[in-house]
Short mmCIF file of C-alpha atoms in Angstrom, two decimals:
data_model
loop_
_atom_site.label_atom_id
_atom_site.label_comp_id
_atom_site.label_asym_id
_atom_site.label_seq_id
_atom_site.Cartn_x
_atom_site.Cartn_y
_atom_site.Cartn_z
CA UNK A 111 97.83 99.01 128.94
CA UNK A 112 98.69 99.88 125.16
CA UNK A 113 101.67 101.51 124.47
CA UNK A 114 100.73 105.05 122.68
CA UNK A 115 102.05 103.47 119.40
CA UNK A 116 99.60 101.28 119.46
CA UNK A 117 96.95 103.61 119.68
CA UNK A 118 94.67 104.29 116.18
CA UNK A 119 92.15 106.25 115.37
CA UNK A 120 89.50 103.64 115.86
CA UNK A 121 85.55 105.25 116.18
CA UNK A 122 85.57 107.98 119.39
CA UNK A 123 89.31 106.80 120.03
CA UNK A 124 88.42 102.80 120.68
CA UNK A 125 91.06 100.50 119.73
CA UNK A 126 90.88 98.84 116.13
CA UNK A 127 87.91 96.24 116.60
CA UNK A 128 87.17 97.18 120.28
CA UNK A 129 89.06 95.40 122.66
CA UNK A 130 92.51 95.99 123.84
CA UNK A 131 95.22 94.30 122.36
CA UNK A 132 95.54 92.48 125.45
CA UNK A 133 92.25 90.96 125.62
CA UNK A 134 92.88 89.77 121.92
CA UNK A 135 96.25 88.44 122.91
CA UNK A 136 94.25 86.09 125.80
CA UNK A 137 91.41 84.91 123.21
CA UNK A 138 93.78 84.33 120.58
CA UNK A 139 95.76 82.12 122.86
CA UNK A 140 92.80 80.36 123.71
CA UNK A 141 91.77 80.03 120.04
CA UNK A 142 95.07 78.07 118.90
CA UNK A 143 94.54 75.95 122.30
CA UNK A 144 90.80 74.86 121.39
CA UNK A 145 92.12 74.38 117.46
CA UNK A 146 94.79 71.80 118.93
CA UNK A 147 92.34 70.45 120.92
CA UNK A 148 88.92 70.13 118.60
CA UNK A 149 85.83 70.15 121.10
CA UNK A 150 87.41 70.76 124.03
CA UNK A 151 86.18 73.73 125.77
CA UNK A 152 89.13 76.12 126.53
CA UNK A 153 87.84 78.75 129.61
CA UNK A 154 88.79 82.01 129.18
CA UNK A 155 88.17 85.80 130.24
CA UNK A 156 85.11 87.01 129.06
CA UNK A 157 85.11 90.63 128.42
CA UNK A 158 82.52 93.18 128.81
CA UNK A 159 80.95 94.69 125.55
CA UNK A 160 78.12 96.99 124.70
CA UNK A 161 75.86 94.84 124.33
CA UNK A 162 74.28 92.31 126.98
CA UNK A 163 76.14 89.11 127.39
CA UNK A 164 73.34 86.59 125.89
CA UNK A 165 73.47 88.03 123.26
CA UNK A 166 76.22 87.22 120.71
CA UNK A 167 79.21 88.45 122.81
CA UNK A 168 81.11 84.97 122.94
CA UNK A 169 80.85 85.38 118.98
CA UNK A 170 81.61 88.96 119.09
CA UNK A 171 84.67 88.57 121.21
CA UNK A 172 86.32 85.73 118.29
CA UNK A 173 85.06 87.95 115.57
CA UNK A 174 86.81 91.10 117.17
CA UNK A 175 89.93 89.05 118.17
CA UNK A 176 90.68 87.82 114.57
CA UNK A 177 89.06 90.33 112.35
CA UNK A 178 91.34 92.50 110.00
CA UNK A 179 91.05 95.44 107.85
CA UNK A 180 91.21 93.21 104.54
CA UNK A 181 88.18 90.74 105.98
CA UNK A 182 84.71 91.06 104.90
CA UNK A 183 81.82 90.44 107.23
CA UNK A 184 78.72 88.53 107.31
CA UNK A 185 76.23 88.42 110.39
CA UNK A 186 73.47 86.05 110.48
CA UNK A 187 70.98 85.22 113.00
CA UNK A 188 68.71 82.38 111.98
CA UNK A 189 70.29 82.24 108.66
CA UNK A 190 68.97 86.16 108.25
CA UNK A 191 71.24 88.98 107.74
CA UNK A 192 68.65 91.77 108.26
CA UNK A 193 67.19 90.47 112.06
CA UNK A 194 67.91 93.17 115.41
CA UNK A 195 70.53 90.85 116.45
CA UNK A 196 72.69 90.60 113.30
CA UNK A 197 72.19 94.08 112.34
CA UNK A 198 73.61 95.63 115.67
CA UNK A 199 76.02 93.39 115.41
CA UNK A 200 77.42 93.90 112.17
CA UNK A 201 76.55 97.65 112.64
CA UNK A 202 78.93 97.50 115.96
CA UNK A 203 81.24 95.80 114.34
CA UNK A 204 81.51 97.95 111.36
CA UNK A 205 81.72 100.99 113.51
CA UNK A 206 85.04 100.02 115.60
CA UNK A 207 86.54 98.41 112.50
CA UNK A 208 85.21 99.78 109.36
CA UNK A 209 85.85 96.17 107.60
CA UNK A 210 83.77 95.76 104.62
CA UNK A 211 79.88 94.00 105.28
CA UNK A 212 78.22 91.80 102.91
CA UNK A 213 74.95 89.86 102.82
CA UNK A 214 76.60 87.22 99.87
CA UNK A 215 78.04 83.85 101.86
CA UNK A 216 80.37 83.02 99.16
CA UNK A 217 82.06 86.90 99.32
CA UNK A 218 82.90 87.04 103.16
CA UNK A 219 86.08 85.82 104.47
CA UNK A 220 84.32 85.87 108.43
CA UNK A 221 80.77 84.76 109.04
CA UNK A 222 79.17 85.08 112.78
CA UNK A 223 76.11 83.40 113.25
CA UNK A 224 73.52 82.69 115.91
CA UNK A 225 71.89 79.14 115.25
CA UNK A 226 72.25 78.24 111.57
CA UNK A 227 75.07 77.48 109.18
CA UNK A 228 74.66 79.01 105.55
CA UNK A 229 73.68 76.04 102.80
CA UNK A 230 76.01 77.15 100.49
CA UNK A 231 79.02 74.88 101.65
CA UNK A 232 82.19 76.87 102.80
CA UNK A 233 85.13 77.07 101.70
CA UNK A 234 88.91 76.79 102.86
CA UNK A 235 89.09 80.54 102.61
CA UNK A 236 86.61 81.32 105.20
CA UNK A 237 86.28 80.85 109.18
CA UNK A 238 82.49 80.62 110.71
CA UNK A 239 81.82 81.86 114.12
CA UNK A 240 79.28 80.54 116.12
CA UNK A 241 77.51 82.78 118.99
CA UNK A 242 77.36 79.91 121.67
CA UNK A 243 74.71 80.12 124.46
CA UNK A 244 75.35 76.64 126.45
CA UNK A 245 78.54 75.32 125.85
CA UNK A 246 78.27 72.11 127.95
CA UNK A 247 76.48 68.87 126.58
CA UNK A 248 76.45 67.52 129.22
CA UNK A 249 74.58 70.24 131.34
CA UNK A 250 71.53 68.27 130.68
CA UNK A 251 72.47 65.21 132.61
CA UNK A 252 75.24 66.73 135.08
CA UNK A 253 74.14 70.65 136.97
CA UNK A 254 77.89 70.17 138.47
CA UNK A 255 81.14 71.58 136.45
CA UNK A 256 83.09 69.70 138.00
CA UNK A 257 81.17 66.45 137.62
CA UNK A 258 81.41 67.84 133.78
CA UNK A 259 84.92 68.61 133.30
CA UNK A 260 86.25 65.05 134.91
CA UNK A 261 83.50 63.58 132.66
CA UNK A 262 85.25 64.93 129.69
CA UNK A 263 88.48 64.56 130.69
CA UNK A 264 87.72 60.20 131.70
CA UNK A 265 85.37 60.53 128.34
CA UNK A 266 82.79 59.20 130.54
CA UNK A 267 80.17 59.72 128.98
CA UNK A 268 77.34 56.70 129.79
CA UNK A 269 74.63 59.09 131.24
CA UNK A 270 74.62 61.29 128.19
CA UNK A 271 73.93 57.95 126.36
CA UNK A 272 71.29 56.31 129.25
CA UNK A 273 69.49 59.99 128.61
CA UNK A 274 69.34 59.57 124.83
CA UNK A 275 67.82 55.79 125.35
CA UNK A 276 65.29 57.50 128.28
CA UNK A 277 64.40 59.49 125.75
CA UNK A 278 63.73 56.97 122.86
CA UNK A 279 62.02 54.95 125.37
CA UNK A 280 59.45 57.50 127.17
CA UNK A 281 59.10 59.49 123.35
CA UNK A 282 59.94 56.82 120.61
CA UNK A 283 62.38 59.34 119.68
CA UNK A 284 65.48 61.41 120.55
CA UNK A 285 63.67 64.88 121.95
CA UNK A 286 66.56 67.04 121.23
CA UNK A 287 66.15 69.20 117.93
CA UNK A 288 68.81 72.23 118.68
CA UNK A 289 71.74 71.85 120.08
CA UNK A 290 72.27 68.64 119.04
CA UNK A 291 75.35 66.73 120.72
CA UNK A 292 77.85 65.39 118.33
CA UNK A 293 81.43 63.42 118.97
CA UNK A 294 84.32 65.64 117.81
CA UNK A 295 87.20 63.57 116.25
CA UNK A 296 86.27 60.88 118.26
CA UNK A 297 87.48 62.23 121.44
CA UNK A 298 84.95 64.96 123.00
CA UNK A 299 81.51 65.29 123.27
CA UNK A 300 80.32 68.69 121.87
CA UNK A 301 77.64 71.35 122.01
CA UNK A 302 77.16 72.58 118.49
CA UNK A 303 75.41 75.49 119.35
CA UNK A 304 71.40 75.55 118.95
CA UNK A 305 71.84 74.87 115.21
CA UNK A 306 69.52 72.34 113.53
CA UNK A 307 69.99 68.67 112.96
CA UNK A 308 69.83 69.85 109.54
CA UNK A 309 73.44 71.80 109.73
CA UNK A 310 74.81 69.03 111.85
CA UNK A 311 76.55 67.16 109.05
CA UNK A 312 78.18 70.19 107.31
CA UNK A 313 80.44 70.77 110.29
CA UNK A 314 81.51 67.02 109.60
CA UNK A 315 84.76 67.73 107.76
CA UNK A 316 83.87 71.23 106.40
CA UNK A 317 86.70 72.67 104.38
CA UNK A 318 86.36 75.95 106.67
CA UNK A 319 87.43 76.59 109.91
CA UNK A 320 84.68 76.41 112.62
CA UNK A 321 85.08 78.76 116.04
CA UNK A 322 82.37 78.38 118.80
CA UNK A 323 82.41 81.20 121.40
CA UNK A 324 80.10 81.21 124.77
CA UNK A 325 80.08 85.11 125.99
CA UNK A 326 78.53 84.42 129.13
CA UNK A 327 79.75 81.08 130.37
CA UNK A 328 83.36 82.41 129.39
CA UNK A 329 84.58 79.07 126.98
CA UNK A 330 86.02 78.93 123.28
CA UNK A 331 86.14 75.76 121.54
CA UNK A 332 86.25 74.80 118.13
CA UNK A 333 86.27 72.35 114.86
CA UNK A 334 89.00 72.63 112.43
CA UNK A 335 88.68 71.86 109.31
CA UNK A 336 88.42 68.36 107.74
CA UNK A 337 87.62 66.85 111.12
CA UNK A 338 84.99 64.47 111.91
CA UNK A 339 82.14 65.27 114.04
CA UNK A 340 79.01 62.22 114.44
CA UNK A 341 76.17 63.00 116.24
CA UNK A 342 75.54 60.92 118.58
CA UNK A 343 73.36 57.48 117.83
CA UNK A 344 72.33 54.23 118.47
CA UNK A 345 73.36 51.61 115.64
CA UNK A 346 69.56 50.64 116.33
CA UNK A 347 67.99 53.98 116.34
CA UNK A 348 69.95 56.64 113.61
CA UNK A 349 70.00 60.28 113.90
CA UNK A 350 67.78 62.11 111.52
CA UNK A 351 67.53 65.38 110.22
CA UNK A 352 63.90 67.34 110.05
CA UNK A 353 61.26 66.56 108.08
CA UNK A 354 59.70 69.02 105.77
CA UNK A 355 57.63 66.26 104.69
CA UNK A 356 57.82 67.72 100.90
CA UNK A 357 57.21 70.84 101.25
CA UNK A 358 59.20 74.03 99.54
CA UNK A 359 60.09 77.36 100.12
CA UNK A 360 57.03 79.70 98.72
CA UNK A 361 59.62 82.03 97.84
CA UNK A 362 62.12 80.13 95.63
CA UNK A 363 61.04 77.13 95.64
CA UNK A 364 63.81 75.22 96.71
CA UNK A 365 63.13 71.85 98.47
CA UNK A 366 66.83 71.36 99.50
CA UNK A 367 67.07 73.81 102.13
CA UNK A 368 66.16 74.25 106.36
CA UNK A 369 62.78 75.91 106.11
CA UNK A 370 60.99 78.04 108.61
CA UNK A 371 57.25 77.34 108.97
CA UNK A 372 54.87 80.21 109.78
CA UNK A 373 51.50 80.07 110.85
CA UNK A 374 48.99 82.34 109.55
CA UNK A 375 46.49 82.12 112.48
CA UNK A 376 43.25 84.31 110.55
CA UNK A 377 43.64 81.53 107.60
CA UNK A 378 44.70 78.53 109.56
CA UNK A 379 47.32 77.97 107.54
CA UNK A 380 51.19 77.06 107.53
CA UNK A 381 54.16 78.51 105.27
CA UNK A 382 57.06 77.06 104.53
CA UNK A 383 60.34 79.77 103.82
CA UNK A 384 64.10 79.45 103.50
CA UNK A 385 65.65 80.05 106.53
CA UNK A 386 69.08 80.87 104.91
CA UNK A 387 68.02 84.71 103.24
CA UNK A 388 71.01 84.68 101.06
CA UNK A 389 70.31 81.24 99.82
CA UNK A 390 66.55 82.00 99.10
CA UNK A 391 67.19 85.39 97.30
CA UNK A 392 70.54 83.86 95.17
CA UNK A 393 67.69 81.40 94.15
CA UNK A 394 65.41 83.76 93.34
CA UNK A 395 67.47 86.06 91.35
CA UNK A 396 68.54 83.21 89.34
CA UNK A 397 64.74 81.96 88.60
CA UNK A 398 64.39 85.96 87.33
CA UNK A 399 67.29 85.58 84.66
CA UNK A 400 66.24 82.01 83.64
CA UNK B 1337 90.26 105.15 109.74
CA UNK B 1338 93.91 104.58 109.76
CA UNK B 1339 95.14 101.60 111.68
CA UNK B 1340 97.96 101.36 113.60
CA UNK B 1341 100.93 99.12 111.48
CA UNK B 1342 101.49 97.27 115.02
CA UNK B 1343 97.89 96.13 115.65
CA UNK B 1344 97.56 95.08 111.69
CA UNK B 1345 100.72 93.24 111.59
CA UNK B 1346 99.85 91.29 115.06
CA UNK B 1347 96.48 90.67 113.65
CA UNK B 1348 97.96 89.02 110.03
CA UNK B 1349 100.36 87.21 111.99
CA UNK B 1350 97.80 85.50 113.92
CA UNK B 1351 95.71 85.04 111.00
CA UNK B 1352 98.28 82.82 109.60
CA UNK B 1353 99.18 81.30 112.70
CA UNK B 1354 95.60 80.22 113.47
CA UNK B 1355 95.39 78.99 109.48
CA UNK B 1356 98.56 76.93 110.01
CA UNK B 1357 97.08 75.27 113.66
CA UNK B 1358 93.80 74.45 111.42
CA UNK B 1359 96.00 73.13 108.50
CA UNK B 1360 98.67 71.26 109.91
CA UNK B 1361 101.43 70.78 107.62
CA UNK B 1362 100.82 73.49 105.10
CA UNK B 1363 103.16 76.31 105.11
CA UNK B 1364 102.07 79.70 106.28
CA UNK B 1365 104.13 82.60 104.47
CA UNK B 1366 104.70 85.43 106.34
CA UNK B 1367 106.69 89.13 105.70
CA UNK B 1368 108.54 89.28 108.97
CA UNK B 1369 108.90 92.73 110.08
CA UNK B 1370 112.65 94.18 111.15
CA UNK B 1371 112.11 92.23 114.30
CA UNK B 1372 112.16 88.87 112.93
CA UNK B 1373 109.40 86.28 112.43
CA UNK B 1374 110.20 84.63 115.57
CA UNK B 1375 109.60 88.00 118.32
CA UNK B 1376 106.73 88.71 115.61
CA UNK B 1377 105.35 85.62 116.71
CA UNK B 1378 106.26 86.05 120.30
CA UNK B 1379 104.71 89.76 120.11
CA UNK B 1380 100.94 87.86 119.09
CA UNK B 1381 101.14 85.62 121.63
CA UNK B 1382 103.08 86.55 124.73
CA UNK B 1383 102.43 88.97 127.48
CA UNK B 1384 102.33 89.48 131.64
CA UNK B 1385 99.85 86.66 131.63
CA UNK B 1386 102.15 83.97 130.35
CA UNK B 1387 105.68 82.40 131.17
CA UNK B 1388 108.50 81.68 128.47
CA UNK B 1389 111.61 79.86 129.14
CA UNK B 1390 114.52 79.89 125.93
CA UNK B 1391 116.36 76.53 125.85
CA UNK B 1392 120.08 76.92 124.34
CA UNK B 1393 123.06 78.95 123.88
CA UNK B 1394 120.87 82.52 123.35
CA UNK B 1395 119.21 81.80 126.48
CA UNK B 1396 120.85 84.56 128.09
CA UNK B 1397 120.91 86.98 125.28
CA UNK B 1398 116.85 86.23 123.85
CA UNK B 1399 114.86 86.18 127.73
CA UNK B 1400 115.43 89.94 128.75
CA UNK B 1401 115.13 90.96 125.33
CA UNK B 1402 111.43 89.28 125.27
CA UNK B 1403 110.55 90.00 128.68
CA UNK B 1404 111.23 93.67 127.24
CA UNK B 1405 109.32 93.69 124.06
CA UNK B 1406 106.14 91.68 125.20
CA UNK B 1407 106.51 91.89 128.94
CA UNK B 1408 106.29 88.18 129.67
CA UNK B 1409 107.73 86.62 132.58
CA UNK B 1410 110.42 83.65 132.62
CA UNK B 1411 109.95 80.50 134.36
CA UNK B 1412 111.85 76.84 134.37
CA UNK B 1413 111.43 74.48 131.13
CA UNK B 1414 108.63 72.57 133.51
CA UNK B 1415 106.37 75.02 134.09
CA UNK B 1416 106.63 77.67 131.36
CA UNK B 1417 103.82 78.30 128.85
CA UNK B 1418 105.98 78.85 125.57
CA UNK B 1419 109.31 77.35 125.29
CA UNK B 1420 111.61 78.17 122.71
CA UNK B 1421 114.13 75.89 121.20
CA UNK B 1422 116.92 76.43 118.42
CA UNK B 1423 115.51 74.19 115.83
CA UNK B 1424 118.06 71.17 116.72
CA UNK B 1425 118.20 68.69 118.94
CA UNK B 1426 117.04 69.43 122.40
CA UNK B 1427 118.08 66.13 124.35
CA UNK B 1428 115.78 65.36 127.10
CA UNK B 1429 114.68 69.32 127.82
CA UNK B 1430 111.69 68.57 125.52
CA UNK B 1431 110.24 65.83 128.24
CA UNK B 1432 110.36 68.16 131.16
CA UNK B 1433 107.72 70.86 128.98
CA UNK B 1434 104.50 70.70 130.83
CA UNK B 1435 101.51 68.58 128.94
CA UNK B 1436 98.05 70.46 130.70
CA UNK B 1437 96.42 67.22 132.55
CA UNK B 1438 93.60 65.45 131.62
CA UNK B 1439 90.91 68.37 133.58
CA UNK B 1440 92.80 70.84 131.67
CA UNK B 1441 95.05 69.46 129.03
CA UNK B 1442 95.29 73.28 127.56
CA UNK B 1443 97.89 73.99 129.97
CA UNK B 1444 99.89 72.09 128.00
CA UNK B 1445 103.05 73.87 126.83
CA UNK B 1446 103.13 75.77 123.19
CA UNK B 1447 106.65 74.35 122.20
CA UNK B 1448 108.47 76.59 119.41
CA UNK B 1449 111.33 75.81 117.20
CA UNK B 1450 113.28 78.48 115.47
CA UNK B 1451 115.62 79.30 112.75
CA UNK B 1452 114.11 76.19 110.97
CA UNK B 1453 114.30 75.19 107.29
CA UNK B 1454 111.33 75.18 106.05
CA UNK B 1455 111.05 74.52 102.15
CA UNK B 1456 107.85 75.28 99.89
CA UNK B 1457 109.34 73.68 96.95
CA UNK B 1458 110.16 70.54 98.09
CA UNK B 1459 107.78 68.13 96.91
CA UNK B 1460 109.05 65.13 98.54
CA UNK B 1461 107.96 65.21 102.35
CA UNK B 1462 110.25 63.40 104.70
CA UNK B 1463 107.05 63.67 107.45
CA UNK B 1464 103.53 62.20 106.68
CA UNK B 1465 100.67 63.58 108.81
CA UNK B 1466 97.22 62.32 109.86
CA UNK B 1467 94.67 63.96 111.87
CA UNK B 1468 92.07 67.04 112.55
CA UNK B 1469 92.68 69.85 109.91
CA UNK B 1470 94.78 67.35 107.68
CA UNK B 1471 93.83 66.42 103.86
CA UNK B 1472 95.02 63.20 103.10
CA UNK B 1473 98.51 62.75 101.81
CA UNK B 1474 100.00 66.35 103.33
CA UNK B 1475 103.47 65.35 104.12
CA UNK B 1476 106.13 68.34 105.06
CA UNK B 1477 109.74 68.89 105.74
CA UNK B 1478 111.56 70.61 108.37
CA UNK B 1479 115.52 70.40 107.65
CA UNK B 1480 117.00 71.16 111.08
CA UNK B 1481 114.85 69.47 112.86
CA UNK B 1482 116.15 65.96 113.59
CA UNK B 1483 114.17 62.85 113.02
CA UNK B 1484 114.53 62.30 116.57
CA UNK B 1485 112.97 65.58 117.78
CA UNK B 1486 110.34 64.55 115.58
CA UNK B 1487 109.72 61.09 117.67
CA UNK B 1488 109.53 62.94 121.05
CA UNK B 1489 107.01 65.17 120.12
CA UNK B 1490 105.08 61.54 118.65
CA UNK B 1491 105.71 60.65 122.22
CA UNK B 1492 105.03 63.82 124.28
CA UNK B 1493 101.73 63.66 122.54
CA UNK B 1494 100.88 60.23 122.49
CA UNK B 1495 98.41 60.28 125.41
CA UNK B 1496 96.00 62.67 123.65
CA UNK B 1497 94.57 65.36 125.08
CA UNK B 1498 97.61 65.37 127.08
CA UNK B 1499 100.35 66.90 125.12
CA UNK B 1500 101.79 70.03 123.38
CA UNK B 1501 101.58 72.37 120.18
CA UNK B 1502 104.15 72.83 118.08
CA UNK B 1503 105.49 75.89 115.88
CA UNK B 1504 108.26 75.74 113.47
CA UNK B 1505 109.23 78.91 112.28
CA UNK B 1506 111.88 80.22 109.30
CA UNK B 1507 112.38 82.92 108.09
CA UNK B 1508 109.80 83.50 106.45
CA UNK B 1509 107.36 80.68 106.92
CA UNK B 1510 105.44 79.08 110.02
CA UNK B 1511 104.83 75.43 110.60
CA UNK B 1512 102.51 74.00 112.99
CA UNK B 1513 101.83 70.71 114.76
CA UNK B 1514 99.21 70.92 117.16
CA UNK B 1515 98.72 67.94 119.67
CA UNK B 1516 96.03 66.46 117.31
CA UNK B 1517 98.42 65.38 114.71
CA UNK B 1518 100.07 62.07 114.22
CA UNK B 1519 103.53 62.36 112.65
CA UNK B 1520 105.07 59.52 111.07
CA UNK B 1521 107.84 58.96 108.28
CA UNK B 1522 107.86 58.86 104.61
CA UNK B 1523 109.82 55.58 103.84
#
């Protein structure tokens, strides 16, 4: 229980950023565990928040843990600020902490995001939190946690490699696009979250600090900075990103960025967008003042 | 909305702790409050949930006043979660501190040294680092903390993921060695 000093006035009398200082005490523990430890997933106590677990609260739970009064927020989902899930999220947030929100990557100091990392590369100053639904790799090849856990911990990981091969042989390629597994400073083998292949190379030694968070299945891990992460591949068969196959963003017109295709069904046709909103309208402003 | 000193001051103080773990060697500089930097730090990290042990002659003085300020338990140098050294030499204490196993290697012991030295300005490191979180050449200094301290911790945490973390703390700065790092010697 808090002491009454450490009481504040947060929204209808909630602690500053949510949870009790207790609960931030445990996750910040765990935090400095899984930074000594890149790609290891460190279990901890999962705590109940208003909004269903599934749904961002492994990335809400870091966010509200480390977040202070001088941070500034970003939310993305999909690499877009304005979709349901960032918006409650950053409107929670903003409610039990009254921290500052922005939509500009290179202005916050915190950026949560489900499934994308912004293409504007960031910096020393800033920590990205992922929203984590499957933590474990090596789910895929293993249902047990147990089987998992001594897997990690004897770095045995053969099957994960016999399933990439299956793969290549039964589909001439490696089937996984999201959640791509990677090697984490040589040690671990790590879910990345369902981010594209695309993103896959800026978490290899990023200048930012990189927190993953898994609400439901209750485990932090993370990638500090300047550490390298290699997804996995065979020296006969590389790991490639997607394939826009030339196309741009109808927007901006940037060809350097992770698009999202749309298909107009009436016309029959497909459209090609940014997937990073910041990035696209930073672009676009910038094609105005030219 | 006002916010509670307490609560902000924990918050900064892991801020800068978890920036320091991230960026070994680089010095994190922190305004310790009237408490000191070292029960600042204990205040972030420590409650019912964890152990402690204190290693040296304030041993008897330092446990009850922790157990009173963050209401963490004591336990022996083998199986406590946070032992605290005077920076110094701590003989053959440091190989009892418990390394996690291989299932679980966080359960290793978060090992921290204070009343350090630990000087910005210095630009000659006696310590060269390598590993996660590390740009290349970071070197740092801790005067106080004997070479050979420095070579048990190389050894405690040469059968990574095994291992501990390490905190150095001054007055006014913070110093951190997670498991991760390789220390060696600036000839």
């Amino acid at each position: 229980m808090n002491s009454a000093a450490e009481k504040i006035d947060g929204k209808n009398g909630y602690n500053f950023a949510f949870l009790d200082e207790n609960a931030k005490k445990e996750i910040r523990r765990r935090i400095l565990k899984a930074i000594s430890i890149p790609g290891y997933q460190v279990p901890f106590g999962s705590r109940e928040l208003p909004i269903a677990r599934g749904w961002g609260t492994g990335g809400l739970q870091i966010t509200l843990s480390i977040i202070g009064k001088s941070d500034i927020l970003k939310v993305i989902d999909q690499g877009c600020d304005d979709s349901v899930n960032a918006v409650n999220i950053r409107r929670f947030i903003k409610s039990v902490t009254g921290v500052e929100m922005t939509t500009d990557t290179e202005r916050a100091t915190l950026v949560q995001t489900r499934h994308r990392i912004p293409e504007k590369p960031l910096t020393k100053d800033q920590v990205i939190i992922f929203q984590v639904p499957f933590p474990e790799p090596l789910r895929t090849v293993e249902p047990s946690e147990a089987e998992t856990r001594r897997m990690h911990a004897e770095a045995d990981y053969s099957r994960m490699w016999l399933y990439l091969y299956e793969d290549i042989v039964k589909c001439g390629e490696i089937s996984i696009g999201a959640r791509y597994p990677v090697f984490v400073n040589n040690r671990y083998i790590m879910d990345p979250s369902p981010i594209p292949r695309w993103d896959i190379e800026k978490l290899n030694n990023s200048e930012c600090l990189n927190l993953f968070c898994a609400g439901r299945e209750k485990r932090i891990y993370a990638i500090p900075p300047r550490t390298s992460v290699k997804p996995l591949e065979f020296e006969d068969f590389r790991f490639r990103i997607e394939d826009f196959k030339g196309n741009k963003c109808e927007k901006c017109g940037s060809a350097n960025s992770y698009l999202d295709e749309t298909i107009d069904e009436a016309a029959g046709t497909r459209h090609y967008y940014c997937s990073d909103a910041d990035y696209c309208e930073k672009n676009l402003n910038n094609a105005v003042r030219k | 909305m006002g916010t509670d000193i307490k609560i902000a001051r924990n918050q900064g103080t892991f801020r800068e702790l978890m920036n320091a773990f991230a960026r070994p060697g680089s010095l994190a500089a922190i305004t310790p409050s009237s408490e000191g930097l070292l029960m600042d730090v204990l205040d972030v990290l420590l409650d019912h949930e964890v152990s402690f042990c204190v290693l040296g002659k304030n041993k008897e003085s330092m446990e009850p006043e922790i157990t009173a300020v963050t209401g963490s338990r004591t336990a022996d140098t083998g199986s406590a979660d946070f032992v605290i050294f005077a920076a110094g030499d701590t003989g053959d204490e440091l190989y009892k501190v418990k390394r996690g196993s291989l299932e679980y290697p966080d359960k290793g012991a978060t090992v921290i040294y204070y009343g350090a030295v630990l000087d910005e300005n210095k630009k000659i490191a006696d310590h060269s680092f390598k590993g996660p979180g590390i740009a290349a050449g970071t070197g740092f200094t801790a005067p106080g903390i004997p070479e050979g301290e420095l070579k048990k911790l190389s050894e405690i945490n040469s059968e990574y993921p095994l291992g501990v973390d390490t905190v150095i703390i001054s007055e006014n700065n913070i110093l951190c060695i997670p498991r991760s790092s390789k220390i060696g010697v600036v000839k």
